[in-house]
Amino acid sequence: MYREHTTAVVVPAYNEEPFVADTIESVPAFVDRIYAVDDGSTDDTWREIRDAADRVNARSDGDAFDDRVVPIRHEQNRGVGGAIKTGYLRAREEEIDVTAVMGGDGQMEPEVLGDLFDPIVEGRADYTKGNRFLGQTDSGDMPTFRFVGNTILTALTKVASGYWGNGDPQSGYTAISLRALETADVESMYEFYGYCNDLLVKLNVAEMRVVDVASPITYGDEESHIKYRTYIPKVSAMLGRNFLWRLKTKYLVFDFNPLVAAYAAGAVSSLAAVASAVGELRGVDRTATPVARGALTLLFALVGVLSFVFAMTLDAAANEHLSDAVHPAGDVPPAGEAPEGDAATVATDEVDAPAGVAARAENGAVELEPREWAYVLSDDPGDPPTPNAARVRERLRDDQPQSDTAAD
């Protein structure tokens, strides 16, 4: 168990014979259940899974379950999303509190697993996912073609899912709560590459909170099974359908939000701009001068862009409470500057936590907004924006070494 919560890891594997056994044996001891799913492999992946299961189960003390590793086999390949779905449904059936996903190729660092579990265990998240770029300014060791594809799909996923504050949706290193498995529509989850993007849309409609966690991934000798020429168009089309479904379900069926009208206005104006431009190029429309027709095309395009920007702004505001990130340790802002992001956390025993925000934190932790940090760290702060900021500044000044204040 992990912090008094039952935990599981789903290991989807397709033709991962060289790596899957090491992946299974690398899962930390605090994980109670490992669902190793062979997704119709054509090599000896199934044999490697069974052999690893025998070794791990022989060492297991059986506190929570008789067998720690559960080998599962798909007779036909269903896709990585299908393999993960099988593990998710098994975890839901066994009422596992937190379930993570670790690819069978060994790319995911086992040491990060606890970081993914913590926000869920502490009640701050329903779903956590690794973000390979959190705190970075470049692509690291990610291959260029993957980085470009990831950038495109990140933008599309933000629009489709409504999680504007989260990044790197292609990261498969995730953890999900039992509540999310029971609430979101996991049964209809997309079964191929792109399942992670699809699941985010379903989580958003279910009002689940998603938290990003810094998560490096090791690229070694493993080969990717993704064919990007077909992958990006297929996932983009899926996200387009999911986007329309989210708008209909969340903002028309459950409730009404004017952002739907703004999106519709943007779509209509954009189509009108395209139609006007095509008519101009083909010489179809001769009812006005070329200047007038060009001006009309430009007007339609401008209205379309502004409508989309307005709709996205409303969408981001409506879903802001569902996104958060755990920044890498050591990301401390320079003196006088506020930390990046929506909020940062400072620990103090003498600060009253705002209701509903820091009440989730432990050991007297309280979240401060960037403007509050600016006050805390500034040499000439002026009036405090909140009582909490004033108390934090006073506490930090009291904790300074005596040598810092000797001149006073």
mmCIF file of C-alpha atoms in Angstrom, residues 26 40 43 47 52 64 84 141 152 161 181 185 191 200 241 273 305 374 402:
data_model
loop_
_atom_site.group_PDB
_atom_site.id
_atom_site.type_symbol
_atom_site.label_atom_id
_atom_site.label_comp_id
_atom_site.label_asym_id
_atom_site.label_seq_id
_atom_site.Cartn_x
_atom_site.Cartn_y
_atom_site.Cartn_z
ATOM 1 C CA SER A 26 11.120 -2.429 -11.445
ATOM 2 C CA GLY A 40 -1.713 -9.746 -28.857
ATOM 3 C CA ASP A 43 7.016 -12.287 -30.131
ATOM 4 C CA ARG A 47 6.292 -15.766 -21.953
ATOM 5 C CA ALA A 52 8.358 -12.278 -14.448
ATOM 6 C CA ALA A 64 -3.292 -7.206 0.023
ATOM 7 C CA ILE A 84 -4.921 0.057 -20.560
ATOM 8 C CA ASP A 141 16.478 14.152 -25.350
ATOM 9 C CA ILE A 152 0.806 20.029 -32.450
ATOM 10 C CA SER A 161 -10.315 18.774 -23.580
ATOM 11 C CA LEU A 181 -12.602 5.310 -12.945
ATOM 12 C CA ASP A 185 -16.752 6.997 -19.285
ATOM 13 C CA GLU A 191 -8.290 2.049 -27.825
ATOM 14 C CA LEU A 200 -8.743 13.882 -20.860
ATOM 15 C CA ARG A 241 -15.260 14.881 -32.595
ATOM 16 C CA ALA A 273 -14.231 33.923 -45.058
ATOM 17 C CA VAL A 305 -10.456 34.884 -35.203
ATOM 18 C CA ALA A 374 5.798 39.633 -5.364
ATOM 19 C CA GLN A 402 21.105 36.677 12.804
#
